Amino acid sequence: MQEKIIILDFGSQTTQLIGRRLRELDTFCEIVPYNKFPKNDPAVIGVILSGSPYSVYDSEAFKIDLNEIRGKYPILGICYGAQFMSYALGGNVEPANTREYGRANLQFFEKTNPLFEGFEENSQVWMSHGDTITRIPENFRVIASTDTVKFAAYQANDEKIWGVQFHPEVFHSTQGTLLLKNFVVNICGGKQDWSAASFIDTTVAELKADLGNDRVILGLSGGVDSSVAAVLLNRAIGKNLTCIFVDHGMLRKNEFQNVMHDYECLGLNVIGVDASEKFFKDLEGVTEPEKKRKIIGRDFIEVFDAEAHKITDARWLAQGTIYPDRIESLNITGKVIKSHHNVGGLPEEMNLKLCEPLKWLFKDEVRRVGRQLGMPDHLINRHPFPGPGLAVRILGDITREKVRILQDADDIFIRGLQEYVDTDGITLYNKIWQAGAILLSTVRSVGVMGDERTYENPVALRAVTSVDAMTADWAHLPYDFMAKVSNDIINQVKGVNRVCYDISSKPPATIEWE
């Protein structure tokens, strides 16, 4: 039985980050909505209450009956979680005189408290709240303060309950990971036995037991998640796995051939389908971004379904769905939102059971599993790529010629990132979360080449740094690199006479343009 920490999500933007930090500590955790605590689960060893966009005294604030967990598990409340526990147990929470946001330094009243074992004096933490605790419940005590926050951390005298009004999960809390480790290991007794190797052993055994001799179909995209899922399934059931890789004609330059070669080298049974003619025909004249996406999604389903029906004895459909795809997240209206699965909307008449071998993993864990499985780095370190491919990186209608132009420009940019080694010995590609080129085919730009004026299209380059794509910042690429890439694209790609660089962050912009 795999021990676990339960994270109750009260709607914070950083709830997933708490989960990631625990997984980095080799500790399994589950994130569940605040009102869906898994009762009577013997694997639970501790509970964390997340932050929230609400104030505890708001009528619509998310609240729980603490008696369901109090006295049964060690509890750590973070920000709203700490305020809610204090408020619910008889303390007081009020609007702060000024919003408490940014860096602060802890002053300890109990340096030997198990939550702060190993902490340095004046340890830096990150505050982000508009309310503050002005009185803690009876039988509770303050264990740390800052210059402006009296009750920065507290503990119950006779119970395993802790609350902190800062965010240990964020990067700016310099010893935040140590605090979470102290809670998991020192307080909850966690064994830190969650690892890529143990996940593979356990999952392969479960897949063999669940699937038996059944045949499984997997839709491959060429991306990290579906590729790792395929290799993991192949280890479990071998020839009973059939993978389908659909080429809609809007992949990167030579990507279909290169990915098929990689899959063959990995020993996978893959059916490659060139359906580009159908996709280009159905996209002809379409300029509205959402309509493009829907056409591509519909056509993919039709092509995949047709190929899958040729495998008449298939019983399972496998997907590279990962944990963030499945986490029920709460917005400030209180409604539960679920992300779409990797292969959404497949016809019900396929009558296949669903197999999701990566459903508990975050993206960085998927990569660790891939490395443990012996997959090549260029597959493991691939940047995310949109399902509709270059169709959502071409503004306006889609034609083969526009795709050719963008493929050539994108290829120069990506190869440049892979070849440029920065001063710390790491390639730019491996420093970046996602990069690509965008063809502004609805814009014509005047240029001069030789003695002639040109009237061609600009290309915008996009490169961002991120942890999980929920937020992203534009990558500060070296000027000499940008100059060379711009020059190479203009000189080598017919149809482009200007290169721009997108310096928008997310939010307010998105990573993709469409």
XYZ file of C-alpha atoms in Angstrom:
514
model
C 0.000 0.000 0.000
C 1.448 3.354 -1.077
C 1.303 5.883 1.759
C 0.025 9.314 0.757
C -0.508 12.904 1.798
C -3.903 14.384 0.921
C -3.897 18.015 -0.258
C -7.319 19.615 0.105
C -7.669 22.207 -2.647
C -9.464 25.394 -1.628
C -8.867 26.989 -5.043
C -5.310 28.338 -4.793
C -3.281 28.867 -7.955
C -0.338 27.162 -6.224
C -2.104 23.991 -5.051
C -0.501 21.926 -7.816
C 2.853 23.374 -6.793
C 2.394 21.944 -3.286
C 1.837 18.553 -4.903
C 4.920 18.898 -7.076
C 7.067 19.784 -4.082
C 5.879 16.703 -2.195
C 6.573 14.470 -5.184
C 10.082 15.973 -5.381
C 10.446 14.717 -1.817
C 9.684 11.200 -3.103
C 6.332 11.325 -1.336
C 3.085 10.316 -3.017
C 0.215 12.769 -2.683
C -3.255 13.330 -4.053
C -4.902 16.678 -4.685
C -8.657 16.589 -4.112
C -11.343 19.296 -3.869
C -11.723 20.657 -0.350
C -15.043 18.808 0.147
C -13.970 15.399 -1.195
C -11.678 14.020 1.470
C -11.254 10.236 0.947
C -12.700 8.832 4.140
C -11.467 5.527 5.562
C -8.381 5.405 3.342
C -5.715 3.604 5.394
C -2.928 4.922 3.146
C -3.397 8.558 4.265
C -0.681 9.719 6.682
C -1.284 13.491 6.700
C -3.391 16.360 5.335
C -2.468 19.770 3.884
C -5.023 22.564 3.480
C -4.191 24.833 0.534
C -4.622 28.547 -0.027
C -7.708 30.106 -1.586
C -8.824 33.280 -3.409
C -11.519 33.747 -0.742
C -11.522 35.368 2.683
C -12.592 32.980 5.432
C -15.489 35.245 6.416
C -16.926 35.435 2.862
C -20.356 33.828 2.632
C -19.260 31.798 -0.415
C -15.875 30.786 1.037
C -14.953 27.090 0.830
C -15.286 25.476 4.249
C -15.119 21.981 5.731
C -15.937 20.267 8.999
C -12.487 19.950 10.554
C -13.762 17.177 12.842
C -13.542 14.820 9.840
C -9.744 15.020 9.943
C -8.851 16.614 13.298
C -7.213 14.147 15.667
C -6.957 11.495 12.944
C -4.059 12.894 10.892
C -1.370 15.553 11.255
C -2.640 18.741 9.559
C -0.752 21.620 7.945
C -2.700 24.704 6.845
C -1.083 27.003 4.272
C -2.214 30.653 3.970
C -6.028 30.393 3.691
C -5.751 26.894 5.155
C -4.065 28.341 8.259
C -6.552 31.207 8.479
C -9.533 28.894 8.066
C -8.387 26.548 10.834
C -7.803 29.461 13.183
C -11.179 31.011 12.292
C -13.093 27.718 12.553
C -11.542 26.778 15.906
C -12.269 30.074 17.668
C -9.536 32.446 16.527
C -9.975 35.686 14.603
C -9.116 36.683 11.021
C -9.423 40.267 9.752
C -8.425 42.279 6.675
C -4.794 43.363 6.984
C -4.065 47.094 7.167
C -1.941 46.649 4.053
C -1.822 43.679 1.718
C 0.910 41.335 2.957
C 2.646 40.376 -0.245
C 6.251 39.509 -1.073
C 9.352 38.476 0.825
C 9.528 38.402 4.618
C 11.863 36.915 7.218
C 10.833 34.521 9.985
C 11.598 35.200 13.626
C 11.274 31.975 15.625
C 9.740 31.509 19.059
C 10.423 27.762 18.883
C 13.471 27.047 16.777
C 13.273 23.405 17.930
C 9.718 22.977 16.682
C 9.630 19.908 14.387
C 8.188 22.022 11.562
C 11.303 24.239 11.567
C 14.035 21.653 12.140
C 17.173 22.734 10.252
C 15.910 26.257 9.535
C 18.310 29.205 9.458
C 17.612 32.311 11.514
C 15.643 34.953 9.547
C 14.729 32.386 6.891
C 13.051 34.083 3.909
C 9.419 33.233 3.132
C 6.852 34.477 0.623
C 3.640 36.154 1.778
C 0.554 36.595 -0.412
C -2.617 37.467 1.461
C -4.984 40.352 2.121
C -6.288 38.991 5.443
C -4.334 38.149 8.558
C -4.846 36.177 11.770
C -5.293 38.618 14.661
C -5.994 36.005 17.344
C -5.303 32.273 17.424
C -7.621 29.786 19.184
C -7.249 28.859 22.823
C -4.733 26.085 23.409
C -2.745 27.228 20.358
C 0.592 29.059 20.395
C 2.546 31.207 17.978
C 5.825 29.609 16.839
C 7.079 32.205 14.313
C 6.436 35.809 13.304
C 7.696 38.357 10.784
C 8.054 42.118 11.145
C 4.465 42.630 9.966
C 2.755 39.265 10.624
C 2.474 38.287 14.286
C 1.019 34.834 13.664
C 3.191 33.781 10.722
C 3.134 30.209 12.065
C 1.281 28.511 14.905
C 0.769 25.074 16.438
C -1.914 23.506 18.624
C -0.614 22.648 22.093
C -2.049 19.142 22.325
C -2.704 18.254 18.680
C -0.698 17.722 15.528
C -2.033 20.868 13.867
C 0.209 23.521 12.285
C -0.619 26.626 10.294
C 1.602 28.993 8.289
C 0.420 32.207 6.652
C 3.232 32.101 4.068
C 3.643 29.834 1.030
C 6.396 27.225 1.570
C 5.687 25.727 -1.872
C 6.909 28.742 -3.890
C 10.487 29.296 -4.977
C 10.911 32.516 -2.974
C 10.435 30.673 0.338
C 14.057 29.588 0.458
C 13.571 26.769 2.990
C 9.989 25.971 2.034
C 10.844 22.514 0.751
C 12.571 21.775 4.063
C 9.391 22.788 5.911
C 7.320 20.421 3.769
C 9.876 17.667 4.319
C 9.733 18.238 8.075
C 5.961 17.900 7.949
C 5.990 14.799 5.758
C 8.901 12.954 7.391
C 9.274 14.255 10.959
C 5.608 14.786 11.728
C 3.694 12.358 9.462
C 6.355 9.630 9.458
C 6.622 9.438 5.668
C 9.131 6.946 4.261
C 9.922 8.875 1.022
C 9.600 5.709 -1.063
C 7.882 7.190 -4.148
C 10.355 7.076 -7.070
C 10.442 6.561 -10.828
C 11.845 3.043 -10.397
C 9.221 2.027 -7.836
C 6.481 3.548 -10.006
C 7.616 1.512 -13.029
C 7.773 -1.763 -11.074
C 4.363 -1.223 -9.492
C 2.682 0.024 -12.676
C 4.035 -2.737 -14.912
C 2.788 -5.343 -12.437
C -0.648 -3.665 -12.286
C -0.872 -3.400 -16.083
C -0.053 -7.089 -16.492
C -2.732 -7.997 -13.959
C -5.395 -5.638 -15.351
C -4.815 -6.142 -19.081
C -3.877 -9.803 -19.171
C -3.764 -10.905 -22.830
C -6.100 -8.141 -24.043
C -5.096 -5.982 -26.994
C -4.596 -2.265 -26.322
C -4.692 0.693 -28.748
C -2.725 3.859 -27.974
C -2.902 7.144 -29.859
C 0.616 8.567 -30.158
C 1.315 12.260 -30.681
C 5.099 12.252 -30.720
C 5.093 14.104 -27.388
C 6.620 13.067 -24.077
C 3.485 11.816 -22.330
C 2.133 9.458 -24.989
C 5.655 8.213 -25.818
C 6.434 7.303 -22.195
C 2.993 5.683 -21.833
C 3.715 3.580 -24.923
C 7.114 2.382 -23.687
C 5.676 1.574 -20.249
C 2.806 -0.408 -21.794
C 5.187 -2.134 -24.168
C 7.219 -3.333 -21.199
C 4.062 -4.746 -19.627
C 2.206 -6.318 -22.602
C 4.602 -6.222 -25.568
C 3.030 -7.209 -28.891
C -0.498 -6.754 -27.512
C 0.007 -2.977 -27.767
C -0.742 -1.285 -31.094
C 0.079 2.419 -31.416
C -1.469 4.758 -33.998
C 0.361 7.931 -35.042
C -1.717 10.264 -37.224
C 0.057 12.836 -39.426
C -2.329 15.722 -40.063
C 0.255 17.481 -42.222
C 0.963 20.249 -39.716
C 3.729 18.647 -37.695
C 7.221 20.131 -37.563
C 9.635 19.633 -40.432
C 10.364 15.909 -40.982
C 8.701 15.158 -37.637
C 6.533 12.293 -38.852
C 9.506 10.395 -40.290
C 11.792 11.179 -37.334
C 9.265 10.157 -34.688
C 8.347 6.960 -36.535
C 12.051 6.083 -36.628
C 12.362 6.734 -32.880
C 9.376 4.505 -32.142
C 10.775 1.701 -34.260
C 14.078 1.936 -32.373
C 12.130 1.610 -29.119
C 10.562 -1.612 -30.386
C 7.016 -0.260 -30.514
C 4.366 -1.619 -32.847
C 3.272 1.619 -34.572
C 0.869 2.265 -37.435
C 1.695 5.569 -39.135
C -1.187 7.231 -40.972
C -0.641 10.084 -43.446
C -4.024 11.829 -43.390
C -2.736 15.252 -44.420
C -4.854 15.397 -47.602
C -8.078 15.141 -45.589
C -7.018 17.757 -43.037
C -5.865 20.319 -45.622
C -9.062 19.859 -47.624
C -11.313 20.342 -44.587
C -9.330 23.394 -43.419
C -9.432 25.141 -46.773
C -10.464 28.792 -46.358
C -10.979 28.540 -42.570
C -9.446 31.444 -40.624
C -11.222 31.431 -37.239
C -8.888 29.834 -34.644
C -11.502 27.888 -32.680
C -13.041 26.535 -35.876
C -9.610 25.345 -37.018
C -9.143 23.502 -33.734
C -12.564 21.859 -33.945
C -12.028 20.681 -37.523
C -8.646 19.195 -36.655
C -10.069 17.523 -33.532
C -13.011 16.092 -35.483
C -10.828 14.836 -38.323
C -8.366 13.263 -35.908
C -11.177 11.346 -34.234
C -12.486 10.122 -37.605
C -9.038 8.970 -38.786
C -8.125 7.384 -35.451
C -11.506 5.645 -35.208
C -11.179 4.223 -38.728
C -7.743 2.791 -37.959
C -8.787 1.498 -34.540
C -11.740 -0.407 -36.019
C -9.277 -2.412 -38.128
C -7.993 -3.914 -34.866
C -11.111 -5.927 -34.182
C -9.954 -7.643 -31.001
C -8.942 -4.459 -29.126
C -10.396 -4.132 -25.635
C -8.604 -1.063 -24.248
C -7.820 2.495 -25.320
C -4.631 3.838 -23.706
C -3.881 7.520 -23.276
C -0.900 9.536 -22.071
C -3.114 11.422 -19.609
C -1.063 12.838 -16.724
C -2.107 14.001 -13.268
C -2.642 17.737 -14.030
C -5.104 16.663 -16.776
C -7.195 14.879 -14.164
C -7.002 17.136 -11.108
C -10.334 18.703 -10.326
C -9.510 22.375 -9.864
C -11.773 24.947 -8.271
C -12.400 28.396 -9.681
C -13.743 31.242 -7.578
C -17.341 30.430 -8.546
C -16.995 27.128 -6.711
C -17.616 25.043 -9.827
C -15.461 21.997 -10.460
C -13.523 22.080 -13.700
C -11.821 19.093 -15.325
C -9.179 19.418 -17.996
C -9.741 17.494 -21.216
C -7.951 14.196 -21.651
C -5.281 13.879 -24.306
C -7.663 12.094 -26.658
C -11.022 13.659 -25.921
C -14.288 12.945 -27.672
C -13.580 9.504 -29.113
C -16.818 7.794 -30.191
C -18.611 5.830 -27.491
C -19.324 3.062 -29.979
C -15.626 2.141 -29.866
C -16.690 0.414 -26.636
C -13.159 0.330 -25.222
C -12.094 0.468 -21.613
C -9.723 3.290 -20.687
C -6.111 2.700 -19.646
C -4.092 5.661 -18.306
C -0.755 4.386 -16.943
C 0.610 7.893 -16.229
C -2.499 9.246 -14.549
C -0.742 9.917 -11.214
C 2.341 11.682 -12.611
C 3.290 15.324 -13.066
C 5.191 16.274 -16.237
C 8.625 16.258 -14.588
C 7.873 12.815 -13.138
C 6.909 11.549 -16.600
C 10.345 12.614 -17.821
C 12.041 10.858 -14.890
C 10.123 7.671 -15.668
C 11.114 7.949 -19.328
C 14.779 8.216 -18.401
C 14.445 5.252 -16.046
C 12.928 3.297 -18.951
C 16.027 4.083 -21.039
C 14.346 6.386 -23.548
C 16.622 8.781 -25.503
C 17.031 12.327 -24.193
C 15.755 13.982 -27.357
C 12.383 12.305 -26.811
C 12.278 12.925 -23.069
C 13.277 16.592 -23.309
C 10.939 17.513 -26.162
C 9.072 20.762 -25.710
C 5.265 20.612 -25.529
C 3.658 20.940 -28.960
C -0.013 21.813 -29.593
C -2.294 19.000 -30.760
C -3.453 20.999 -33.818
C 0.208 21.519 -34.650
C 1.327 24.437 -36.795
C -2.286 25.192 -37.717
C -2.562 27.307 -34.561
C 0.753 29.008 -35.326
C -0.404 30.260 -38.720
C -2.629 33.318 -38.518
C -5.310 33.081 -41.172
C -6.161 30.186 -43.462
C -4.034 27.067 -43.808
C -2.302 26.001 -47.026
C 0.505 23.572 -47.732
C 2.742 26.454 -48.816
C 2.199 28.335 -45.547
C 2.938 25.188 -43.580
C 6.123 24.702 -45.622
C 7.255 28.267 -44.855
C 6.573 27.888 -41.146
C 8.184 24.440 -40.958
C 11.395 25.825 -42.468
C 11.476 28.870 -40.171
C 10.602 26.813 -37.089
C 13.258 24.225 -37.947
C 15.979 26.894 -38.073
C 14.829 28.307 -34.721
C 14.567 24.956 -32.901
C 17.854 23.595 -34.277
C 19.510 26.856 -33.248
C 18.235 26.480 -29.680
C 19.473 22.881 -29.587
C 22.929 23.795 -30.880
C 23.590 26.964 -28.855
C 25.370 26.092 -25.612
C 25.064 28.865 -23.032
C 27.832 29.995 -20.700
C 26.809 27.420 -18.076
C 27.179 24.529 -20.527
C 23.435 23.960 -21.036
C 21.753 24.346 -24.401
C 19.130 27.054 -24.782
C 16.631 24.368 -25.788
C 16.979 22.606 -22.433
C 16.544 25.895 -20.549
C 13.239 26.666 -22.240
C 9.817 25.171 -21.550
C 8.426 25.734 -25.032
C 9.493 27.469 -28.238
C 8.267 27.836 -31.784
C 7.710 30.146 -34.719
C 4.446 31.824 -35.738
C 3.667 32.813 -39.326
C 1.832 36.130 -39.545
C 0.291 35.223 -42.873
C -2.396 37.907 -42.551
C 0.318 40.593 -42.504
C 2.544 41.633 -45.424
C 5.789 43.406 -44.674
C 7.906 45.566 -46.984
C 11.568 44.602 -47.197
C 14.637 44.971 -49.380
C 16.694 42.042 -50.673
C 19.533 42.969 -52.977
C 18.274 45.784 -55.147
C 14.658 44.637 -55.020
C 11.774 45.468 -52.733
C 9.948 42.516 -51.236
C 6.410 42.214 -49.954
C 6.334 39.065 -47.852
C 5.307 37.716 -44.453
C 6.827 38.327 -41.003
C 7.603 35.467 -38.653
C 7.325 35.870 -34.878
C 9.489 33.735 -32.602
C 8.176 32.629 -29.209
C 10.211 31.087 -26.369
C 9.070 30.869 -22.751
C 10.313 29.594 -19.426
C 7.852 27.873 -17.117
C 7.375 25.100 -14.584
C 3.970 23.761 -15.594
C 2.623 26.211 -18.248
C 0.111 27.696 -15.793
C 2.279 30.820 -15.881
C 5.177 31.575 -18.202
C 7.746 34.293 -18.810
C 9.405 35.122 -22.117
C 12.909 33.704 -22.401
C 15.726 36.260 -22.431
C 17.693 34.782 -25.317
C 21.231 36.053 -26.101
C 21.407 38.849 -28.675
C 24.015 37.060 -30.792
C 21.775 34.004 -31.003
C 18.739 36.078 -31.973
C 20.724 37.940 -34.620
C 21.945 34.717 -36.233
C 18.525 33.031 -36.182
C 16.853 36.089 -37.695
C 19.476 36.308 -40.412
C 19.258 32.579 -41.214
C 15.458 32.600 -41.440
C 15.313 35.628 -43.747
C 18.103 34.311 -45.972
C 16.981 30.695 -46.155
C 13.166 30.730 -45.985
C 11.487 31.940 -49.121
C 8.402 33.991 -48.238
C 9.766 35.611 -45.054
C 11.426 39.021 -44.939
C 11.096 40.025 -41.278
C 11.573 38.299 -37.892
C 10.065 39.519 -34.599
C 10.357 38.206 -31.043
C 7.355 37.882 -28.719
C 8.171 39.271 -25.249
C 4.722 38.712 -23.712
C 4.325 36.779 -20.468
C 1.466 34.512 -19.420
C -0.686 36.059 -18.098
C -1.898 38.233 -19.743
C -0.879 36.528 -23.005
C -1.039 32.791 -23.661
C 1.904 30.686 -24.814
C 0.300 29.911 -28.178
C -1.050 32.717 -30.359
C -4.307 30.969 -31.275
